[in-house]
Short mmCIF file of C-alpha atoms in Angstrom, two decimals:
data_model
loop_
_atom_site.label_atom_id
_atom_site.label_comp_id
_atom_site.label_asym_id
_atom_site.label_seq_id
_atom_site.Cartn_x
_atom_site.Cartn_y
_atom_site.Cartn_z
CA UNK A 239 12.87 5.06 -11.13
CA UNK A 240 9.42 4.23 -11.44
CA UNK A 241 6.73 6.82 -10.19
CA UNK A 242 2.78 7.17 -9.97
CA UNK A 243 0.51 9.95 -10.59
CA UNK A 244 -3.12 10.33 -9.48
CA UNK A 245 -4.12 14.06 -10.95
CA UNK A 246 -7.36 13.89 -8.89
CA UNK A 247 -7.04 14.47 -5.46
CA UNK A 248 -10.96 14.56 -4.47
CA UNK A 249 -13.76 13.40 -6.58
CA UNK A 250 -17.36 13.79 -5.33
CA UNK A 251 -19.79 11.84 -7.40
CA UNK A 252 -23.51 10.98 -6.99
CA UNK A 253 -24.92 7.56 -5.48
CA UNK A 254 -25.35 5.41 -8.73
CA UNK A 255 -23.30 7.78 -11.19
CA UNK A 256 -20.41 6.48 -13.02
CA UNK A 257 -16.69 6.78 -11.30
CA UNK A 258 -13.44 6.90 -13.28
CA UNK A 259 -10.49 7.77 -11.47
CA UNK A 260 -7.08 8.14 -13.44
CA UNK A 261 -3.80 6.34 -13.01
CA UNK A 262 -0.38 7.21 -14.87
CA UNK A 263 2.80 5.44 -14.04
CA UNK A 264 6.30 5.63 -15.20
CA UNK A 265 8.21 2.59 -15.07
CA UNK A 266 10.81 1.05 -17.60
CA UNK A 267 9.83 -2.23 -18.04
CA UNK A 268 6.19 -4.24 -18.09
CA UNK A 269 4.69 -2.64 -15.27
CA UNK A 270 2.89 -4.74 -12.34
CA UNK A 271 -0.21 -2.60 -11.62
CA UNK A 272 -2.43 -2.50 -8.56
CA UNK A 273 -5.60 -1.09 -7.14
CA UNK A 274 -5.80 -0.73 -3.35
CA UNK A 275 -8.85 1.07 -1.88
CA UNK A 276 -8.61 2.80 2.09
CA UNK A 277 -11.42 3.24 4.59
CA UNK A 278 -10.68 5.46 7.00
CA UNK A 279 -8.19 4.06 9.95
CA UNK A 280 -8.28 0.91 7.70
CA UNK A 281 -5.08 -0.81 5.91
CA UNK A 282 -4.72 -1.10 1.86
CA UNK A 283 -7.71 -3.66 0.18
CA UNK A 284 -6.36 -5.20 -3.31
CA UNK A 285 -9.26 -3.95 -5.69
CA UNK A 286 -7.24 -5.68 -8.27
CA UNK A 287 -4.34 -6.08 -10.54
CA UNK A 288 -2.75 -6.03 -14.21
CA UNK A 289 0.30 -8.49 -14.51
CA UNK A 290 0.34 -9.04 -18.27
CA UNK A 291 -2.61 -10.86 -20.69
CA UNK A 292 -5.97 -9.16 -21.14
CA UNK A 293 -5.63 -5.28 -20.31
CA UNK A 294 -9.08 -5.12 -18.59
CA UNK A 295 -9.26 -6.43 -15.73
CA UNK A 296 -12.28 -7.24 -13.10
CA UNK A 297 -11.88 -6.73 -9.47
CA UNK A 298 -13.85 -7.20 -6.74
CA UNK A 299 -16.71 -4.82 -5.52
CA UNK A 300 -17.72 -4.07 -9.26
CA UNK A 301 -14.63 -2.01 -10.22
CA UNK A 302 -12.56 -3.01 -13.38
CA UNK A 303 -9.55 -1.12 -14.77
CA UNK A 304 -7.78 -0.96 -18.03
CA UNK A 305 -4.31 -0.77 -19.01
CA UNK A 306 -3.38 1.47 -21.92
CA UNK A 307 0.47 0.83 -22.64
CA UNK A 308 0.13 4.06 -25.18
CA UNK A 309 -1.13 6.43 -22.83
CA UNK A 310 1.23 4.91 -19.76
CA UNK A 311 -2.30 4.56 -17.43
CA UNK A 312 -4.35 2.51 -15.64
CA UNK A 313 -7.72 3.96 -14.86
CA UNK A 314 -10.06 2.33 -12.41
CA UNK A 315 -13.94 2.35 -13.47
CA UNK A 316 -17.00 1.43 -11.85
CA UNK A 317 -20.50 1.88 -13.60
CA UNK A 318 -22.87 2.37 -10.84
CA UNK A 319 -21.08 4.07 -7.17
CA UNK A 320 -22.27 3.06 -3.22
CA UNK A 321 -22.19 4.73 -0.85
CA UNK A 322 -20.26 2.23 0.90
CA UNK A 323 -17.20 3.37 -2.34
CA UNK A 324 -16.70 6.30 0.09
CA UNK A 325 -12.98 6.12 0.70
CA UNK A 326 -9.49 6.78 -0.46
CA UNK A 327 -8.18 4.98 -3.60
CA UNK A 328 -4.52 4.06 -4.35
CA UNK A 329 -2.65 3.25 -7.89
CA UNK A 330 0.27 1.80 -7.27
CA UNK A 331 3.60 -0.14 -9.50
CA UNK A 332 5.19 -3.28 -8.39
CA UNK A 333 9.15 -3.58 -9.16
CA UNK A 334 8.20 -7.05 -10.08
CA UNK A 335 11.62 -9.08 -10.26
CA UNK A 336 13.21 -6.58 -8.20
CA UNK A 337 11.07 -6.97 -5.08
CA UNK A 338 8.57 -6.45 -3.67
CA UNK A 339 8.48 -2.67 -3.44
CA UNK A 340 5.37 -0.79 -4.34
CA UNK A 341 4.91 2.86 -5.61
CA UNK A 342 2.44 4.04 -4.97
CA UNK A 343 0.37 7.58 -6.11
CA UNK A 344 -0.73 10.12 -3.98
CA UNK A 345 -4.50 8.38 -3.84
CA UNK A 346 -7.53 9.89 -4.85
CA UNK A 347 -10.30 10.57 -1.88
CA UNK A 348 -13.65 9.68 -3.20
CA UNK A 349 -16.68 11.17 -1.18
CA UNK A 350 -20.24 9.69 -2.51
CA UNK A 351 -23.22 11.98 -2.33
CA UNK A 352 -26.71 10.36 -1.31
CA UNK B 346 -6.78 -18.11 6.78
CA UNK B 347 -6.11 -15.60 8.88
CA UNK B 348 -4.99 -12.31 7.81
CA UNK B 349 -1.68 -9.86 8.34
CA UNK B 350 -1.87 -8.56 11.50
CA UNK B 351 -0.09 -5.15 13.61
CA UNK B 352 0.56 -5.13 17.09
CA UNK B 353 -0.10 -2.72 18.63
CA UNK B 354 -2.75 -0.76 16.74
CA UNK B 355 -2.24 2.29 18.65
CA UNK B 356 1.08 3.66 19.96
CA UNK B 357 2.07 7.20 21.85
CA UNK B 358 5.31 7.70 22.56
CA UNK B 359 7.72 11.02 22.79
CA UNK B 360 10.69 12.46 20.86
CA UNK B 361 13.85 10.62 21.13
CA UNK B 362 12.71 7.36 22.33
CA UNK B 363 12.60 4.09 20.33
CA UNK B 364 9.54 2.08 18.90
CA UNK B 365 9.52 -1.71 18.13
CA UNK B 366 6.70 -2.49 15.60
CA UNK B 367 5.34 -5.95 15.13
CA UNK B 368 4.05 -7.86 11.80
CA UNK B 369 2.85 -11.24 11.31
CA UNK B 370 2.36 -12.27 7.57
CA UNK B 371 -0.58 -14.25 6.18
CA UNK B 372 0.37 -18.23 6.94
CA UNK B 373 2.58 -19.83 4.30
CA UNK B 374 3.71 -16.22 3.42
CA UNK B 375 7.66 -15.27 3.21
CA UNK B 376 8.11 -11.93 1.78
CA UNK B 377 6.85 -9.02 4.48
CA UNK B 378 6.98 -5.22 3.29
CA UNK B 379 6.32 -2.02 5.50
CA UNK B 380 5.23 0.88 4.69
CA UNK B 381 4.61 4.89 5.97
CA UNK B 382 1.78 6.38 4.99
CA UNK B 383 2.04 9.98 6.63
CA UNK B 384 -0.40 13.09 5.32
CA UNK B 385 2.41 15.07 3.56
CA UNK B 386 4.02 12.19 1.87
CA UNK B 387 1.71 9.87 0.86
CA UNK B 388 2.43 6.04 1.27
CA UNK B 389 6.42 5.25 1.42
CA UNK B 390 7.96 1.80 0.82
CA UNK B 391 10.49 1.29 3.44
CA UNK B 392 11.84 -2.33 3.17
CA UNK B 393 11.37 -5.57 2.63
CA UNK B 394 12.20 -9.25 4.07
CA UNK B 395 12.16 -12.16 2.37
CA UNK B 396 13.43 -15.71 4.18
CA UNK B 397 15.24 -13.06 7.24
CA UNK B 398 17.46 -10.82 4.51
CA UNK B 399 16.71 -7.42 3.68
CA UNK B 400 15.94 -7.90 -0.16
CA UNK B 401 14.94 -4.26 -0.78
CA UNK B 402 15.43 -0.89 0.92
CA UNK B 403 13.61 2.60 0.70
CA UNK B 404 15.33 5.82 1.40
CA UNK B 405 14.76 6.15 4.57
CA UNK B 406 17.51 6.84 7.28
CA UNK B 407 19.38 4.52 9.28
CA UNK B 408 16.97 4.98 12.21
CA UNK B 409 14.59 2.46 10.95
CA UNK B 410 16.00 -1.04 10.77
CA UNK B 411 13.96 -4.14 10.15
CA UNK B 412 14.39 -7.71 11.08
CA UNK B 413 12.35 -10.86 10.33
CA UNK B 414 12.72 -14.55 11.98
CA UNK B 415 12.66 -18.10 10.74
CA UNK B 416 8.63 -18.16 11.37
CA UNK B 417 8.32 -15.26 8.71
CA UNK B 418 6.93 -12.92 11.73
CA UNK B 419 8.68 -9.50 11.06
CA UNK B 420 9.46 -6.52 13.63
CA UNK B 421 10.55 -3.11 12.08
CA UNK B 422 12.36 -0.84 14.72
CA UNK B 423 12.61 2.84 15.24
CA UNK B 424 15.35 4.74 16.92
CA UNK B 425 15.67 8.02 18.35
CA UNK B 426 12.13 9.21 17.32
CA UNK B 427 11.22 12.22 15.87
CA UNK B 428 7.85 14.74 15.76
CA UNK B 429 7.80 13.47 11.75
CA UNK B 430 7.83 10.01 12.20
CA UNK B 431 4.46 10.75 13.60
CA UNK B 432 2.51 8.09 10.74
CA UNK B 433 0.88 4.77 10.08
CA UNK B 434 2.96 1.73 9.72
CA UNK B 435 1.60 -0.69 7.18
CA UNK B 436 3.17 -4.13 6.78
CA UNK B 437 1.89 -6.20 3.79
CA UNK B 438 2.91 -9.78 2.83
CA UNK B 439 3.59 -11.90 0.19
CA UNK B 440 4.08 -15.60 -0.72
CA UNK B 441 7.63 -14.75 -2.34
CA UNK B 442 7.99 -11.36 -3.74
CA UNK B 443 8.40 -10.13 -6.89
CA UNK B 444 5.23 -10.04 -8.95
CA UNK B 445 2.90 -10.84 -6.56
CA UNK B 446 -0.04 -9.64 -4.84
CA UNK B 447 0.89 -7.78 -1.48
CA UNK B 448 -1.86 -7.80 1.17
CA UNK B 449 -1.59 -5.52 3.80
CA UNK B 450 -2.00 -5.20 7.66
CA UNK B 451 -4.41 -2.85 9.33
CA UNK B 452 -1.54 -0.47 10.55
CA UNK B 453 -0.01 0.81 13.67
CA UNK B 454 -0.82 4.02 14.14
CA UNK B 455 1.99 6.01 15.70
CA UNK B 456 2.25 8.86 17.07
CA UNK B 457 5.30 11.10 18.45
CA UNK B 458 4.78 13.88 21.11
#
């Protein structure tokens, strides 16, 4: 069964540092990986997605991730935070040809200090 | 194109009654998902639809059931509530399923008194 782990629950992180959040997933076959971010009382935003090819990928709002096979993750990065990146950011693994059911990891609540 | 969208947002209801929860997918879309996402639990797949057949179910009991209908629109149904099924209801669609890009709803929030 396929799972996802987020280790970092909170992260606070200054307005225009660096933000890395970590991803690790367990799944037996090429994982479908995805980035959803979560304003409060919102639904799920794609950030974006690894389906196979280059293993860093760009998504929208500045963030990019990279797959690492070896190390079973999928960290999300972005170089410079808003204060409008306040939210709560999921990881999550697609069953791919089995459906469409997503895991998804416990999310990661990021609060941005001015 | 318009987006996935909930009725209703908001919902109060109390122990032991039944809920009907409404979904329709993104236009052109034929694959609709829901989802929990409760505090203590995180975010739960519960099933999916795909051209009106359950193609996947979560492990979730009997009490939620699902249907969808020839225009793709999906309702998810549950019975004989409970304090702890208290939780947002996300539905998220799909052009087919499978590796695909799921975009999600903006939620029904329920809650159970």
């Amino acid at each position: 069964a396929q799972s996802v782990t987020q280790p970092d629950i909170h992260i606070t992180v200054s307005e225009g540092a660096s933000l890395e959040l970590r991803c690790n997933y367990s799944y037996g076959a090429t994982p479908y990986l995805f980035w959803y971010v979560q304003s409060p009382g919102q639904g799920l935003q794609l950030l974006l997605k690894y389906f196979s090819g280059d293993t860093l990928v760009q998504g929208i709002k500045g963030f990019e991730a990279e797959f690492k096979r070896s190390q079973s993750s999928f960290n999300l990065r972005k170089p410079s935070v808003h204060w409008s990146d306040a939210a709560e950011y999921f990881c999550a693994v697609g069953a791919g040809a089995a459906g469409n059911k997503l895991t998804f990891g416990g999310g990661t609540r990021v609060l941005v200090k001015p | 194109k318009a987006g996935v969208t909930q009725t209703p947002r908001y919902l109060i209801k109390t122990r032991g009654q039944q809920v009907t929860l409404s979904c329709s997918p993104i236009s052109g879309h034929r694959s609709v998902s829901w989802y929990q996402q409760t505090p203590g639990q995180g975010l739960q797949f519960l099933f999916e639809y795909f051209s009106e057949t359950q193609r996947n179910k979560g492990n979730f009991p009997g009490r939620f059931s699902g249907r969808q209908f020839s225009n793709s629109r999906s309702e998810m149904n549950v019975s004989t509530l409970e304090l702890g099924d208290s939780a947002l209801y996300l539905c998220a669609s799909s052009l087919e399923g499978g590796a695909e890009t799921q975009y999600f709803g903006p939620g029904t929030r329920l809650l159970v008194l």
